[in-house]
XYZ file of C-alpha atoms in Angstrom:
370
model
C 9.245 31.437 25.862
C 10.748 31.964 22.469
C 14.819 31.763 23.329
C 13.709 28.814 26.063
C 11.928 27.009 23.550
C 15.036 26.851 21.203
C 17.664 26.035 24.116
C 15.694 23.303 24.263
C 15.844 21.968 21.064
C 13.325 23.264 19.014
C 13.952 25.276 15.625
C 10.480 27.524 16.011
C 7.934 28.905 18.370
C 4.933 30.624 18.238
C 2.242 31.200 20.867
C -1.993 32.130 19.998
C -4.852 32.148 21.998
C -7.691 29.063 23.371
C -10.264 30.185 21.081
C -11.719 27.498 18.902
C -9.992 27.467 15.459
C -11.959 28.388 11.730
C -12.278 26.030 9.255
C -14.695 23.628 11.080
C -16.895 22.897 7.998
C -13.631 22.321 5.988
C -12.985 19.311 8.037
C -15.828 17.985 7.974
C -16.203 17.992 4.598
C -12.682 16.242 4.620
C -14.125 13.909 6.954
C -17.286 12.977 5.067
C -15.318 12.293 1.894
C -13.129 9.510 3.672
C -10.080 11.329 3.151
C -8.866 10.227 6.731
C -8.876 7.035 5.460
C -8.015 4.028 8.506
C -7.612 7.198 11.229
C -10.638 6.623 12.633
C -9.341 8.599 15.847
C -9.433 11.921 13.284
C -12.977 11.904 13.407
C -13.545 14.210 16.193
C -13.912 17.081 14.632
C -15.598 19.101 17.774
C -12.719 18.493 19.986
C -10.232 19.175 16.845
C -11.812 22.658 16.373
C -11.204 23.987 20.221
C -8.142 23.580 22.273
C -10.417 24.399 25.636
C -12.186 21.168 24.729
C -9.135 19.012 24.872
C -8.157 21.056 27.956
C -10.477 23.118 29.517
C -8.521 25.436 31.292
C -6.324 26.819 28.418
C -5.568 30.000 27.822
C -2.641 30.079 25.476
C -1.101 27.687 23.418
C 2.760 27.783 22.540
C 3.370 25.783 19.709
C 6.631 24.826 18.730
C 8.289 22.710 15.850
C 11.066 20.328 15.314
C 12.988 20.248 11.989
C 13.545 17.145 10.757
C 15.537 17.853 7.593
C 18.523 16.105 6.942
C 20.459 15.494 3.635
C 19.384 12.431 2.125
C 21.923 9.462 0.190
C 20.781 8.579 -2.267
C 19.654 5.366 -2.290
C 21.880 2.303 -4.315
C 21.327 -0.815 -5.601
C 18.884 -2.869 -3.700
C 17.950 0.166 -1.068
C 14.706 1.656 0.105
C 14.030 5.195 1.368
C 13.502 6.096 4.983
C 11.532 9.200 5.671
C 13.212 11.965 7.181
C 11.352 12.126 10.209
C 12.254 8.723 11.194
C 16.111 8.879 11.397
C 15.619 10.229 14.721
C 14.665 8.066 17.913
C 11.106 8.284 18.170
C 9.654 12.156 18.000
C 6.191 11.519 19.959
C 8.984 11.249 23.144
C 11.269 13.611 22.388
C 8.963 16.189 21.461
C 7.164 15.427 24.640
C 10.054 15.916 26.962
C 11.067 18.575 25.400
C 7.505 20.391 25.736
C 7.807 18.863 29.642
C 11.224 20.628 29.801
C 9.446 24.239 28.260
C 6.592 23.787 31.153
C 9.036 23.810 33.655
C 10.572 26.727 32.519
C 7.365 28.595 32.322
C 6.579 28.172 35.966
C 9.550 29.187 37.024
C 8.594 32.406 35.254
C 4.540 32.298 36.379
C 2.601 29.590 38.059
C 0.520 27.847 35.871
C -0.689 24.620 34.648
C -0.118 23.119 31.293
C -1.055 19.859 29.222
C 1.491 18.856 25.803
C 0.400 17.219 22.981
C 2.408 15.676 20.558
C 0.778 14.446 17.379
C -1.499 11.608 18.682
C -3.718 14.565 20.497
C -6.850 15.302 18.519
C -5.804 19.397 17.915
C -5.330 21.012 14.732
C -1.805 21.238 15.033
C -1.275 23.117 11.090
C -3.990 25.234 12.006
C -2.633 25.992 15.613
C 0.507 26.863 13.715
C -0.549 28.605 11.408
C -2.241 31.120 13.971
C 0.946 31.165 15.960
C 2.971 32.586 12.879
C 4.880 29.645 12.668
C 4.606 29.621 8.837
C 1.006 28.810 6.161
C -0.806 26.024 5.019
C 1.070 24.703 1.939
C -0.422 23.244 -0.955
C 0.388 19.650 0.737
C -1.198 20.429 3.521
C 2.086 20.404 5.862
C 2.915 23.871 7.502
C 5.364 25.573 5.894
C 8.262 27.831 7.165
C 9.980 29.935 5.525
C 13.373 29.478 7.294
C 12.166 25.802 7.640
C 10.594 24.779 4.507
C 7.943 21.960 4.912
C 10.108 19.937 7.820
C 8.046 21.343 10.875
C 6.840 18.556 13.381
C 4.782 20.424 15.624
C 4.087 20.176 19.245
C 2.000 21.725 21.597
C 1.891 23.156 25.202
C -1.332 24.378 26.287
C -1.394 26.814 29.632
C -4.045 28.410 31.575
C -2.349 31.388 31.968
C -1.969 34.240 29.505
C 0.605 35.113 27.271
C 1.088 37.445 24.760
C 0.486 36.171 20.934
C 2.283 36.061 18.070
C 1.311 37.120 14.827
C 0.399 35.074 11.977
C 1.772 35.668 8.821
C 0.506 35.142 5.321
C 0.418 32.170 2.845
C 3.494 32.624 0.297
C 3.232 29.560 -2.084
C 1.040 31.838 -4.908
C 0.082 29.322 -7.786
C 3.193 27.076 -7.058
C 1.668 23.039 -7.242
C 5.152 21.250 -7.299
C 4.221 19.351 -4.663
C 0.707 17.730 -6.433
C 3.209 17.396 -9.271
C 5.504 15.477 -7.132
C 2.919 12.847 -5.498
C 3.525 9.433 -6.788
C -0.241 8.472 -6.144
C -2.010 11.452 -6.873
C -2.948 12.146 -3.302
C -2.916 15.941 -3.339
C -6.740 15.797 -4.572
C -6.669 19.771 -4.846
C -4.766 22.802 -2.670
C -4.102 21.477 0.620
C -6.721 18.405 0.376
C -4.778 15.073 0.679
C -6.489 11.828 0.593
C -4.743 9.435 2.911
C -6.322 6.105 1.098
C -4.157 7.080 -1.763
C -1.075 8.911 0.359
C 2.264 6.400 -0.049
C 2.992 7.943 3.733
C -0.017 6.446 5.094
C 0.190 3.433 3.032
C 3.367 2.731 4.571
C 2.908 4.073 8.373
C -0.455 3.048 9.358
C -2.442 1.340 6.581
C -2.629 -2.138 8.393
C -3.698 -4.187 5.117
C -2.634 -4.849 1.839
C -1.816 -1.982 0.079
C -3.977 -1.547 -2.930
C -2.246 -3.314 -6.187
C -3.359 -0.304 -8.416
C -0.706 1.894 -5.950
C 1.778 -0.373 -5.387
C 3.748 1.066 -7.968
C 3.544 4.864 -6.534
C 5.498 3.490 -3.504
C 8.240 3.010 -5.838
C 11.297 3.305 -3.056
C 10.077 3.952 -0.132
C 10.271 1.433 2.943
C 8.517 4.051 5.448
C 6.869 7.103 4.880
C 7.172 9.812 1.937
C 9.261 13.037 1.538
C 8.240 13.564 -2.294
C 6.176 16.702 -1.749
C 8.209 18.041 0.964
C 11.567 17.666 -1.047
C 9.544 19.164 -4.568
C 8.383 22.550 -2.556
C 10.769 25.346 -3.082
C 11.046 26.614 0.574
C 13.160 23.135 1.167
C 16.556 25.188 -0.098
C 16.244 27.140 3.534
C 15.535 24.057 5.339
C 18.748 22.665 3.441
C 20.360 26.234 4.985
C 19.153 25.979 8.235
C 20.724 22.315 9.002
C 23.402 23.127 7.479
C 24.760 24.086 10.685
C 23.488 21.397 12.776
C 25.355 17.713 13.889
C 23.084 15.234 13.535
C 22.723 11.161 15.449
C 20.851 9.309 13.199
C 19.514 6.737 14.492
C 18.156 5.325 11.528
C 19.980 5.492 8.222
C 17.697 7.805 5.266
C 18.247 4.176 3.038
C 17.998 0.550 3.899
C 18.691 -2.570 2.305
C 15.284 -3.632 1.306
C 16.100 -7.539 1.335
C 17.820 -7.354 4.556
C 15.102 -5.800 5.745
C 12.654 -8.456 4.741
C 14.518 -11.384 6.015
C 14.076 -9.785 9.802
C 12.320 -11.958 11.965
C 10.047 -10.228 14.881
C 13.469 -10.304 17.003
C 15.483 -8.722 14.907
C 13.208 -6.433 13.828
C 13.002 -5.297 17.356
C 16.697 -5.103 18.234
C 17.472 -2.949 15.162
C 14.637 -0.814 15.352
C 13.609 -0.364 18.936
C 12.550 3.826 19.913
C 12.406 5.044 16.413
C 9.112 5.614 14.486
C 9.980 2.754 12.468
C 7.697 0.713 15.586
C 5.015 2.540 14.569
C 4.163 0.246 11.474
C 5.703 -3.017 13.830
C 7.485 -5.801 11.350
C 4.866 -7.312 9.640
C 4.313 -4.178 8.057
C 7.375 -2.913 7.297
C 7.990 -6.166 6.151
C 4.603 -5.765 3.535
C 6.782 -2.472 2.171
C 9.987 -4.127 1.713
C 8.250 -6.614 -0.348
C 7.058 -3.958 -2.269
C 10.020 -1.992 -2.456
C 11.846 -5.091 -4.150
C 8.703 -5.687 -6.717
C 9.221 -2.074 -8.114
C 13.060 -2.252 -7.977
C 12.691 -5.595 -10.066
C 16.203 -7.112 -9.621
C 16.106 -11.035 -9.919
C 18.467 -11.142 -7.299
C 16.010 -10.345 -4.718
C 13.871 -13.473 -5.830
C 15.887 -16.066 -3.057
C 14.173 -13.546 -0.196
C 10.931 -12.744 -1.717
C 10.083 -16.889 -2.514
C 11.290 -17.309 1.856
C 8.559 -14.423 2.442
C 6.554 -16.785 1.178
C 6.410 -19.021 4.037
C 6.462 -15.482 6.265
C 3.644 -16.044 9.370
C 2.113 -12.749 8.747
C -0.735 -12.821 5.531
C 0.228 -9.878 4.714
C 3.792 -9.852 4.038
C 3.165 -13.303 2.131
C 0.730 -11.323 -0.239
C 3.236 -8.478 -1.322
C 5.990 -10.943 -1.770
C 3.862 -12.652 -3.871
C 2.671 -9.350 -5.928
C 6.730 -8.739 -6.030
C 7.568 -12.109 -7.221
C 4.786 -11.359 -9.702
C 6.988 -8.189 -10.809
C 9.860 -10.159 -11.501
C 8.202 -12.955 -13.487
C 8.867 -15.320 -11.189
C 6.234 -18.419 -11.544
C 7.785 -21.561 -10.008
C 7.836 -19.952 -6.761
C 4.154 -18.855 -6.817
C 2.915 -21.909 -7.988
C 3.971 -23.805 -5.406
C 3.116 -21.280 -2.629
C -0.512 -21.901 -3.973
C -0.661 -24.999 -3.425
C -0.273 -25.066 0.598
C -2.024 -21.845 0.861
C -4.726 -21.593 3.116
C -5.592 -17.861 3.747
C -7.974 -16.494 1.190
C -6.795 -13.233 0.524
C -3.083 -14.303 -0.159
C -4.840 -17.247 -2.710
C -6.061 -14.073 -4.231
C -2.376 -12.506 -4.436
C -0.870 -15.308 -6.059
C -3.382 -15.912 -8.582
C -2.850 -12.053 -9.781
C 1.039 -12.455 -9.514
C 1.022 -15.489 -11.355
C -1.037 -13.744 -13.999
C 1.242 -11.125 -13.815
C 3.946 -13.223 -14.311
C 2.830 -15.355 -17.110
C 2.396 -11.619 -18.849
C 5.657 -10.924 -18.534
C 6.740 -13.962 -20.127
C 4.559 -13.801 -23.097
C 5.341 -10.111 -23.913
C 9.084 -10.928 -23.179
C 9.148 -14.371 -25.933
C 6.991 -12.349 -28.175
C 9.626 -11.540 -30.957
C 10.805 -7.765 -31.320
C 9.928 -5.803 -34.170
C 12.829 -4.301 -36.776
């Protein structure tokens, strides 16, 4: 299974057993404390624990991970960050086919039956990993490798037949906490606890709302998703090694224009962006972070796009531009969005950004000392 697993495409492989997985009260405890934030489909946690519940039959599970590391450009002028995971075309189908593909090859080998998951599946997928000596829990609770570094996406077949497991190995990242260093938010709460509410990858991805004003500034640069932890933890120099060697299609770029990005209209949006993760969050939201994006880069430039985001269908995306135009001191605009505004929570916006604004200007006429 090992050699067919990587012919098709994936970087690592590890099979373990059915039997229910520990750390059961560890979950819950991350569970009771909110940490899972919008996810409400997370809180299963008796069908998380044990494969056999999510498919009864299993007997083994072969997990297997992708490696999504690519070198990043660094982004320019007026450009927002693109996670690495979502340069590809979409992983939840890729993964899938691929785990379709490894099915086929097993009962060619045995007869059997087999289920995949692929992220969206309530399993412990770390844990599963973890267990199937793919690599440890790391401090930001991603599974790391150590040929692979923290750039794992994991996938799972589960079979009711038997096969032989692997080992798993032990955790290797001592007292290193470069990666709680490294969150912009503070969402690595303690070793491998992250609270979503305040992670800038799940304000981005699947928050639906406005993002909270006091994090706003965390998000900094980044238009969808987060690789700050992943790209502070030491193992990344071997995932640097590893695809090294590999040709890469991207099929989105690692940095986008932030304004252009803004100015999409539901269309657009669609013919740039259809199959890649990027449809995960849909316009309106990536939209909401490109608004944001331009607030923290605070180049008066981008004021032309942020005052038409104004006028923007979605509530939501009027809000940030309206927190961004806030950033850049930018009153006229925001005064005369509040006048036609009708929905209560952008009202809200605008009165902050025009606070925010009027700051600015004091603090900027208030004469220098020396």
């Amino acid at each position: 299974m090992h050699a067919s697993a990587r012919a098709l495409g994936f970087q690592a492989v590890g099979i373990t057993d059915s039997s229910p997985l520990p750390g059961g009260a560890r979950l819950r405890e991350w569970l009771a404390r909110g940490h899972h934030a919008g996810m409400r489909w997370m809180d299963r946690p008796g069908v998380r624990e044990d494969p056999r519940a999510f498919f009864p039959a299993a007997r083994s599970v072969i997990v297997a991970g992708w490696n999504t590391y690519v070198p990043a450009v660094p982004p320019g002028s007026g450009e927002g960050r693109i996670a690495r995971f979502a340069t590809r075309p979409d992983y939840h189908a890729r993964l899938r086919a691929m785990l379709e593909g490894l099915l086929e090859r097993l009962r060619a080998v045995v007869p059997c039956r087999g289920v995949v998951a692929v992220d969206a599946q309530p399993l412990l997928e770390r844990a599963l990993g973890e267990r199937a000596g793919l690599g440890w829990a790391g401090g930001s609770s991603c599974l790391v490798a150590a040929a692979h570094g923290p750039w794992l996406l994991l996938g799972e077949l589960l079979v009711d037949v038997e096969l032989a497991p692997d080992a798993p190995g032990p955790p290797r990242c001592g007292t290193c906490a470069r990666c709680a260093a490294s969150c912009p938010t503070g969402a690595i709460v303690s070793p491998r606890v992250v609270d979503a509410r305040r992670c800038v990858a799940y304000l981005t991805v699947e928050h639906r709302g406005f993002v909270p004003r006091d994090l706003r500034r965390g998000v900094g640069r980044w238009l969808f998703g987060c690789d700050a932890c992943q790209e502070a933890c030491p193992w990344t120099r071997f995932a640097r090694i590893e695809a090294a060697g590999r040709v890469e299609t991207l099929k989105v770029p690692t940095v986008l224009d932030a304004a252009g990005f803004l100015a999409l209209d539901e269309a657009g949006f669609k013919a740039a962006y259809a199959g890649t993760a990027l449809m995960r969050a849909g316009r309106a939201r990536m939209a909401r972070n490109a608004a944001i994006v331009l607030g923290n880069l605070g180049d008066p430039a981008a004021g032309r796009v942020l005052t038409a985001a104004l006028r923007d269908p979605e509530p939501v995306v009027r809000g940030h531009a309206a927190w961004a135009l806030g950033m850049l001191g930018a009153r006229a605009p925001l005064a005369a969005a509040a006048r036609i505004e009708a929905d209560p929570a952008v009202q809200e916006e605008l009165a902050a950004a025009a606070s925010d604004a009027s700051a600015d200007a004091a603090d900027s006429d208030r004469p220098r000392e020396g």
